[in-house]
Amino acid sequence: MTVWITKADVPENYYTISSGYIANRDMAYFSSDLGVKPLKYNTNCIRNASKVSIEGIIENVLSPISPGDIVFVQFPTWLDYGIESLLIKKLIALSDVKVSLVLWDVIAWLFDDSNRDFTGDNEFQLMNQCQLVISPNEKMTDRLVKDGGIKTKIISMGLSDYYCEVPPSFKKQFKKELTFVGSLNKTDFSNYDGRFLINLIGNPNDLTEEERNKSNLNIMGELNNSDIPGQLNAGFGLVSYHNSNKRVEKSYFGGAERYGQFNNPFKLSLYIASGLPVIVDRYSPHAERIKKDGLGLVINELNDINEVVGSIDESQYNRMVENVWNYSLKLRSGFFSNNILRKAILYLSDGGD
């Protein structure tokens, strides 16, 4: 029996701009510790192929798989929806092959926060055709069952790991400021009236004019993802998706604010892997862990930052740094990835369906 995991084969520069590709790469990297082999597909080659040749390309990608094997599909695959569906359906059709989806994002919910019936959507249908789904966390698992109609067995990862090319520094400076990394078109900072500075690392074009003119926001621009851990040496890392005023400029991802109650944010793993204490929304699926394990602070909305950060002294901050460092070691070594893959392989090897 061979255990496989899909890996998008993309140009190196993709990893500097896309968290989805980084998660895909890191999971494949960490799983190699368990002897899991990468099942690579070239995204650009497939996208540029003619409709006639796509099926043959996919069959060639799947050709190393034999009866009795287990295949973990990192989902989304970052292929076009139709090609993604074809790839997974061909996998499912293989004789005596167990297929599990490793779920990074539910794209339908990222763009749509309505209460419509999602159970007929293609991504949920695909989940129900597999033998196992690996969910980011328990809150996402509950919603998959309730709103997605998932009947397939689901197990939850908890946190997402993060590989650092250069090990971060344990030492962090006690500084009452925050850093926010990532897409700046999901969170509305225009109503932030706090006295503590928020450093914004991301595309400045995603900010409104009002945000660009605020003195309590420091716009740092875009940085190479591999360089960011070295920049996170003081204060707190912020995870927030507040857009209570439903500003049009912040609504490209129409479901982002609600979706933040269920996902494993790339930025959260980045901060923790870098050894930086965090601040998360109270609706975050990770808020309880953050409080219980002393990894940072929890807020109801952005303007709570004044109170919660203002009440922290240096000794409290240093205790958080120590607690976060223990998690940093885990995330940078693939602890959560390999723990859940071991459970999944055991389940599938025992004939789970």
Short mmCIF file of C-alpha atoms in Angstrom, two decimals:
data_model
loop_
_atom_site.label_atom_id
_atom_site.label_comp_id
_atom_site.label_asym_id
_atom_site.label_seq_id
_atom_site.Cartn_x
_atom_site.Cartn_y
_atom_site.Cartn_z
CA MET A 1 0.00 0.00 0.00
CA THR A 2 1.22 3.47 -0.93
CA VAL A 3 -0.15 6.63 0.64
CA TRP A 4 -0.29 9.68 -1.63
CA ILE A 5 -1.04 13.37 -1.15
CA THR A 6 -1.78 15.75 -3.99
CA LYS A 7 0.59 18.66 -4.50
CA ALA A 8 0.12 21.56 -6.88
CA ASP A 9 3.27 21.96 -8.96
CA VAL A 10 3.56 25.73 -9.41
CA PRO A 11 6.29 28.31 -10.08
CA GLU A 12 8.23 29.31 -6.95
CA ASN A 13 6.89 32.86 -7.01
CA TYR A 14 3.35 31.56 -6.35
CA TYR A 15 4.45 30.83 -2.78
CA THR A 16 5.25 34.49 -2.23
CA ILE A 17 1.70 35.63 -2.96
CA SER A 18 -0.79 32.87 -2.16
CA SER A 19 -1.52 31.29 1.21
CA GLY A 20 -3.43 28.48 -0.52
CA TYR A 21 -0.34 27.28 -2.35
CA ILE A 22 1.78 27.60 0.80
CA ALA A 23 -0.62 25.40 2.78
CA ASN A 24 -0.63 22.88 -0.07
CA ARG A 25 3.19 22.81 -0.21
CA ASP A 26 3.67 22.62 3.56
CA MET A 27 1.24 19.73 4.05
CA ALA A 28 3.00 17.71 1.34
CA TYR A 29 6.37 18.55 2.89
CA PHE A 30 5.40 17.57 6.45
CA SER A 31 3.61 14.39 5.35
CA SER A 32 6.85 13.06 3.86
CA ASP A 33 7.91 12.35 7.46
CA LEU A 34 5.26 9.62 7.43
CA GLY A 35 6.40 8.22 4.09
CA VAL A 36 3.51 9.84 2.21
CA LYS A 37 4.39 10.42 -1.45
CA PRO A 38 3.47 13.55 -3.42
CA LEU A 39 1.05 13.16 -6.32
CA LYS A 40 2.00 16.21 -8.35
CA TYR A 41 0.03 18.03 -11.00
CA ASN A 42 1.17 21.06 -12.95
CA THR A 43 -1.57 23.67 -12.58
CA ASN A 44 -0.42 25.83 -15.50
CA CYS A 45 -0.05 22.84 -17.81
CA ILE A 46 -3.58 21.67 -17.03
CA ARG A 47 -5.10 25.15 -17.30
CA ASN A 48 -3.51 25.73 -20.69
CA ALA A 49 -4.37 22.31 -22.10
CA SER A 50 -7.09 21.81 -24.68
CA LYS A 51 -10.35 20.23 -23.56
CA VAL A 52 -9.48 17.16 -25.60
CA SER A 53 -6.16 16.60 -23.81
CA ILE A 54 -7.19 17.41 -20.22
CA GLU A 55 -8.62 13.97 -19.54
CA GLY A 56 -5.40 12.30 -20.70
CA ILE A 57 -3.29 14.63 -18.55
CA ILE A 58 -5.36 13.79 -15.47
CA GLU A 59 -5.13 10.07 -16.16
CA ASN A 60 -1.37 10.45 -16.42
CA VAL A 61 -1.29 12.26 -13.03
CA LEU A 62 -3.23 9.38 -11.46
CA SER A 63 -1.28 6.61 -13.20
CA PRO A 64 1.10 5.82 -10.27
CA ILE A 65 -1.86 4.87 -8.04
CA SER A 66 -2.50 1.16 -7.51
CA PRO A 67 -5.35 -0.84 -5.91
CA GLY A 68 -5.09 -0.71 -2.12
CA ASP A 69 -3.56 2.77 -2.07
CA ILE A 70 -4.77 5.77 -0.06
CA VAL A 71 -4.93 9.24 -1.63
CA PHE A 72 -5.28 12.51 0.27
CA VAL A 73 -6.58 15.29 -1.97
CA GLN A 74 -5.73 18.78 -0.76
CA PHE A 75 -8.90 20.74 -1.42
CA PRO A 76 -9.36 23.15 -3.12
CA THR A 77 -6.88 21.90 -5.70
CA TRP A 78 -6.54 25.41 -7.23
CA LEU A 79 -7.60 24.03 -10.58
CA ASP A 80 -10.70 25.24 -12.44
CA TYR A 81 -13.84 23.84 -10.85
CA GLY A 82 -14.67 21.56 -13.77
CA ILE A 83 -11.15 20.11 -13.92
CA GLU A 84 -11.01 19.78 -10.14
CA SER A 85 -14.27 17.83 -10.19
CA LEU A 86 -13.06 15.60 -13.01
CA LEU A 87 -9.81 14.83 -11.17
CA ILE A 88 -11.56 13.85 -7.95
CA LYS A 89 -14.29 11.84 -9.66
CA LYS A 90 -11.67 9.87 -11.59
CA LEU A 91 -9.86 9.21 -8.32
CA ILE A 92 -13.03 8.02 -6.63
CA ALA A 93 -13.74 5.70 -9.57
CA LEU A 94 -10.39 3.89 -9.20
CA SER A 95 -10.77 0.30 -8.01
CA ASP A 96 -9.97 -0.35 -4.34
CA VAL A 97 -8.50 3.12 -3.70
CA LYS A 98 -9.46 5.10 -0.59
CA VAL A 99 -9.85 8.85 -1.12
CA SER A 100 -9.82 11.51 1.60
CA LEU A 101 -10.22 15.26 1.15
CA VAL A 102 -7.92 17.49 3.21
CA LEU A 103 -10.13 20.55 3.42
CA TRP A 104 -8.35 23.90 3.51
CA ASP A 105 -11.25 26.12 2.46
CA VAL A 106 -14.91 25.93 1.56
CA ILE A 107 -15.03 28.36 -1.32
CA ALA A 108 -18.84 28.59 -1.41
CA TRP A 109 -18.92 29.90 2.16
CA LEU A 110 -16.04 32.31 1.62
CA PHE A 111 -18.07 34.13 -1.02
CA ASP A 112 -21.61 33.55 0.25
CA ASP A 113 -22.78 34.09 3.84
CA SER A 114 -26.45 33.48 3.09
CA ASN A 115 -28.52 30.73 4.68
CA ARG A 116 -29.40 29.04 1.39
CA ASP A 117 -29.24 25.29 0.87
CA PHE A 118 -25.62 24.45 0.02
CA THR A 119 -26.01 20.68 0.01
CA GLY A 120 -26.34 20.47 -3.78
CA ASP A 121 -23.16 22.46 -4.46
CA ASN A 122 -20.42 20.50 -6.20
CA GLU A 123 -17.81 20.76 -3.41
CA PHE A 124 -20.21 19.28 -0.84
CA GLN A 125 -21.26 16.55 -3.27
CA LEU A 126 -17.59 15.62 -3.76
CA MET A 127 -17.05 15.44 0.01
CA ASN A 128 -19.92 12.98 0.30
CA GLN A 129 -18.39 10.72 -2.35
CA CYS A 130 -15.08 10.28 -0.50
CA GLN A 131 -14.30 7.89 2.34
CA LEU A 132 -13.06 10.59 4.73
CA VAL A 133 -12.91 14.38 5.11
CA ILE A 134 -10.21 16.13 7.15
CA SER A 135 -11.68 19.39 8.41
CA PRO A 136 -9.67 22.41 9.65
CA ASN A 137 -11.31 22.41 13.10
CA GLU A 138 -14.33 21.28 15.12
CA LYS A 139 -16.46 24.36 14.38
CA MET A 140 -15.99 23.82 10.66
CA THR A 141 -16.81 20.13 11.13
CA ASP A 142 -20.10 21.01 12.84
CA ARG A 143 -21.07 23.38 10.04
CA LEU A 144 -20.15 20.87 7.34
CA VAL A 145 -22.63 18.45 8.87
CA LYS A 146 -25.35 21.03 9.61
CA ASP A 147 -25.19 23.29 6.55
CA GLY A 148 -23.26 21.20 4.06
CA GLY A 149 -25.14 17.96 4.60
CA ILE A 150 -21.93 15.96 4.87
CA LYS A 151 -22.54 12.30 5.72
CA THR A 152 -18.94 11.18 5.16
CA LYS A 153 -16.83 10.58 8.27
CA ILE A 154 -15.06 13.84 9.32
CA ILE A 155 -12.02 14.28 11.57
CA SER A 156 -10.64 17.67 12.62
CA MET A 157 -7.06 18.96 12.41
CA GLY A 158 -7.28 21.71 15.03
CA LEU A 159 -4.56 24.10 13.85
CA SER A 160 -2.71 24.33 10.55
CA ASP A 161 1.07 23.92 10.54
CA TYR A 162 3.46 26.42 8.98
CA TYR A 163 6.97 25.78 7.65
CA CYS A 164 9.54 28.53 8.23
CA GLU A 165 12.54 28.51 5.90
CA VAL A 166 14.52 30.46 8.51
CA PRO A 167 13.80 29.63 12.18
CA PRO A 168 12.25 32.65 13.93
CA SER A 169 13.71 34.34 16.99
CA PHE A 170 12.27 33.40 20.37
CA LYS A 171 12.89 36.89 21.73
CA LYS A 172 9.98 39.28 21.21
CA GLN A 173 9.83 42.93 22.20
CA PHE A 174 7.06 44.01 24.57
CA LYS A 175 5.45 46.68 22.46
CA LYS A 176 1.83 47.78 22.45
CA GLU A 177 1.29 47.51 18.72
CA LEU A 178 -0.17 44.98 16.33
CA THR A 179 0.63 43.51 12.92
CA PHE A 180 -1.97 42.33 10.43
CA VAL A 181 -0.77 40.19 7.50
CA GLY A 182 -2.79 39.18 4.46
CA SER A 183 -5.63 40.34 2.25
CA LEU A 184 -6.61 43.88 3.18
CA ASN A 185 -9.93 43.66 1.30
CA LYS A 186 -11.65 41.48 3.92
CA THR A 187 -11.33 43.60 7.08
CA ASP A 188 -12.65 47.16 7.54
CA PHE A 189 -10.14 49.25 9.51
CA SER A 190 -11.90 52.57 8.82
CA ASN A 191 -13.65 52.59 12.22
CA TYR A 192 -10.55 51.67 14.20
CA ASP A 193 -10.02 54.49 16.68
CA GLY A 194 -7.48 52.79 18.93
CA ARG A 195 -4.33 54.51 20.16
CA PHE A 196 -2.18 51.45 19.43
CA LEU A 197 -0.60 51.21 15.98
CA ILE A 198 -1.61 48.43 13.57
CA ASN A 199 1.05 47.57 10.96
CA LEU A 200 -0.59 46.36 7.75
CA ILE A 201 1.33 43.93 5.53
CA GLY A 202 -0.55 43.43 2.28
CA ASN A 203 -1.59 45.13 -0.94
CA PRO A 204 -2.20 48.84 -0.22
CA ASN A 205 -4.57 49.02 -3.18
CA ASP A 206 -7.06 47.00 -1.11
CA LEU A 207 -7.37 49.84 1.42
CA THR A 208 -9.90 52.65 1.19
CA GLU A 209 -8.75 56.26 1.07
CA GLU A 210 -10.08 56.69 4.60
CA GLU A 211 -7.92 53.80 5.82
CA ARG A 212 -4.82 55.08 4.02
CA ASN A 213 -5.20 58.42 5.81
CA LYS A 214 -5.49 57.03 9.35
CA SER A 215 -2.53 57.82 11.62
CA ASN A 216 -3.00 54.63 13.68
CA LEU A 217 -2.45 52.41 10.63
CA ASN A 218 1.09 51.85 9.32
CA ILE A 219 0.95 50.62 5.73
CA MET A 220 4.01 48.45 5.09
CA GLY A 221 2.97 47.10 1.70
CA GLU A 222 3.48 43.58 0.39
CA LEU A 223 6.36 41.40 1.58
CA ASN A 224 7.63 38.02 0.42
CA ASN A 225 5.94 35.44 2.66
CA SER A 226 9.26 33.79 3.48
CA ASP A 227 10.54 37.12 4.85
CA ILE A 228 7.56 37.90 7.08
CA PRO A 229 8.44 35.72 10.13
CA GLY A 230 11.64 37.72 10.51
CA GLN A 231 9.55 40.90 10.72
CA LEU A 232 7.28 39.63 13.51
CA ASN A 233 9.43 40.49 16.51
CA ALA A 234 7.21 42.75 18.62
CA GLY A 235 3.66 43.16 19.87
CA PHE A 236 0.79 40.99 18.68
CA GLY A 237 -0.42 39.40 15.46
CA LEU A 238 -4.00 40.37 14.61
CA VAL A 239 -6.66 38.08 13.11
CA SER A 240 -9.94 39.87 12.43
CA TYR A 241 -12.53 39.85 9.67
CA HIS A 242 -14.77 42.65 10.94
CA ASN A 243 -16.79 44.41 8.25
CA SER A 244 -19.85 45.40 10.26
CA ASN A 245 -20.67 48.32 7.95
CA LYS A 246 -20.63 45.98 4.93
CA ARG A 247 -18.41 48.35 2.97
CA VAL A 248 -18.48 47.51 -0.72
CA GLU A 249 -14.68 47.83 -0.96
CA LYS A 250 -14.35 45.04 1.63
CA SER A 251 -16.99 42.75 0.17
CA TYR A 252 -15.26 40.95 -2.71
CA PHE A 253 -15.23 37.90 -0.45
CA GLY A 254 -18.91 38.27 0.40
CA GLY A 255 -18.89 35.70 3.18
CA ALA A 256 -15.50 36.52 4.74
CA GLU A 257 -16.76 37.99 8.02
CA ARG A 258 -18.93 34.97 8.85
CA TYR A 259 -16.41 32.57 7.34
CA GLY A 260 -13.86 33.79 9.89
CA GLN A 261 -15.92 31.98 12.52
CA PHE A 262 -15.02 28.61 10.98
CA ASN A 263 -11.68 28.66 9.14
CA ASN A 264 -8.02 28.12 10.01
CA PRO A 265 -6.52 31.46 8.93
CA PHE A 266 -3.11 31.33 7.30
CA LYS A 267 -2.13 34.45 9.26
CA LEU A 268 -2.87 32.76 12.60
CA SER A 269 -0.46 29.93 11.81
CA LEU A 270 2.10 32.44 10.54
CA TYR A 271 2.00 34.46 13.76
CA ILE A 272 2.19 31.44 16.06
CA ALA A 273 4.92 29.73 14.05
CA SER A 274 6.86 33.01 14.26
CA GLY A 275 6.47 32.98 18.05
CA LEU A 276 4.22 36.06 18.19
CA PRO A 277 1.26 36.29 20.62
CA VAL A 278 -2.05 36.79 18.82
CA ILE A 279 -5.30 38.70 19.06
CA VAL A 280 -8.41 37.03 17.58
CA ASP A 281 -12.13 37.73 17.34
CA ARG A 282 -14.22 36.06 20.02
CA TYR A 283 -16.15 34.15 17.34
CA SER A 284 -12.95 32.59 16.00
CA PRO A 285 -12.89 28.78 16.23
CA HIS A 286 -9.53 29.24 17.95
CA ALA A 287 -10.56 31.79 20.59
CA GLU A 288 -10.98 29.20 23.33
CA ARG A 289 -7.56 27.67 22.67
CA ILE A 290 -5.97 31.14 22.63
CA LYS A 291 -7.46 31.95 26.05
CA LYS A 292 -6.96 28.55 27.67
CA ASP A 293 -3.36 28.09 26.58
CA GLY A 294 -2.33 31.71 27.09
CA LEU A 295 -1.42 32.39 23.45
CA GLY A 296 -2.83 35.90 23.30
CA LEU A 297 -5.99 37.95 23.66
CA VAL A 298 -9.61 37.87 22.44
CA ILE A 299 -11.67 40.87 21.29
CA ASN A 300 -15.29 41.52 20.38
CA GLU A 301 -14.38 44.19 17.84
CA LEU A 302 -11.35 46.21 16.76
CA ASN A 303 -11.91 49.06 19.20
CA ASP A 304 -11.59 46.63 22.12
CA ILE A 305 -7.85 46.65 21.36
CA ASN A 306 -7.33 49.75 23.51
CA GLU A 307 -8.66 48.00 26.60
CA VAL A 308 -7.25 44.50 26.17
CA VAL A 309 -3.78 45.53 25.01
CA GLY A 310 -3.65 48.48 27.39
CA SER A 311 -4.18 46.17 30.38
CA ILE A 312 -1.19 43.89 29.58
CA ASP A 313 2.14 44.37 31.32
CA GLU A 314 5.55 43.07 30.26
CA SER A 315 5.55 40.01 32.52
CA GLN A 316 2.16 38.92 31.16
CA TYR A 317 3.38 39.44 27.63
CA ASN A 318 6.52 37.40 28.22
CA ARG A 319 4.44 34.50 29.57
CA MET A 320 2.41 34.59 26.36
CA VAL A 321 5.63 34.53 24.33
CA GLU A 322 6.76 31.39 26.20
CA ASN A 323 3.39 29.70 25.64
CA VAL A 324 3.35 30.60 21.95
CA TRP A 325 6.89 29.30 21.49
CA ASN A 326 5.77 25.81 22.56
CA TYR A 327 3.15 25.94 19.82
CA SER A 328 5.64 27.42 17.36
CA LEU A 329 7.82 24.33 17.70
CA LYS A 330 4.80 22.16 16.93
CA LEU A 331 3.61 24.12 13.90
CA ARG A 332 7.08 24.33 12.37
CA SER A 333 7.59 20.57 12.73
CA GLY A 334 4.26 19.53 11.20
CA PHE A 335 2.75 18.27 14.46
CA PHE A 336 -0.91 18.86 13.57
CA SER A 337 -0.55 17.67 9.96
CA ASN A 338 1.10 14.40 10.84
CA ASN A 339 -1.12 13.76 13.86
CA ILE A 340 -4.27 13.98 11.74
CA LEU A 341 -2.75 12.02 8.83
CA ARG A 342 -1.81 9.17 11.19
CA LYS A 343 -5.42 9.02 12.40
CA ALA A 344 -6.72 9.16 8.84
CA ILE A 345 -4.41 6.42 7.57
CA LEU A 346 -5.38 4.20 10.50
CA TYR A 347 -9.08 4.76 9.84
CA LEU A 348 -8.82 4.14 6.09
CA SER A 349 -6.52 1.13 6.52
CA ASP A 350 -9.06 -0.46 8.84
CA GLY A 351 -11.66 -0.33 6.12
CA GLY A 352 -13.46 2.86 7.15
CA ASP A 353 -16.00 4.07 4.69
#
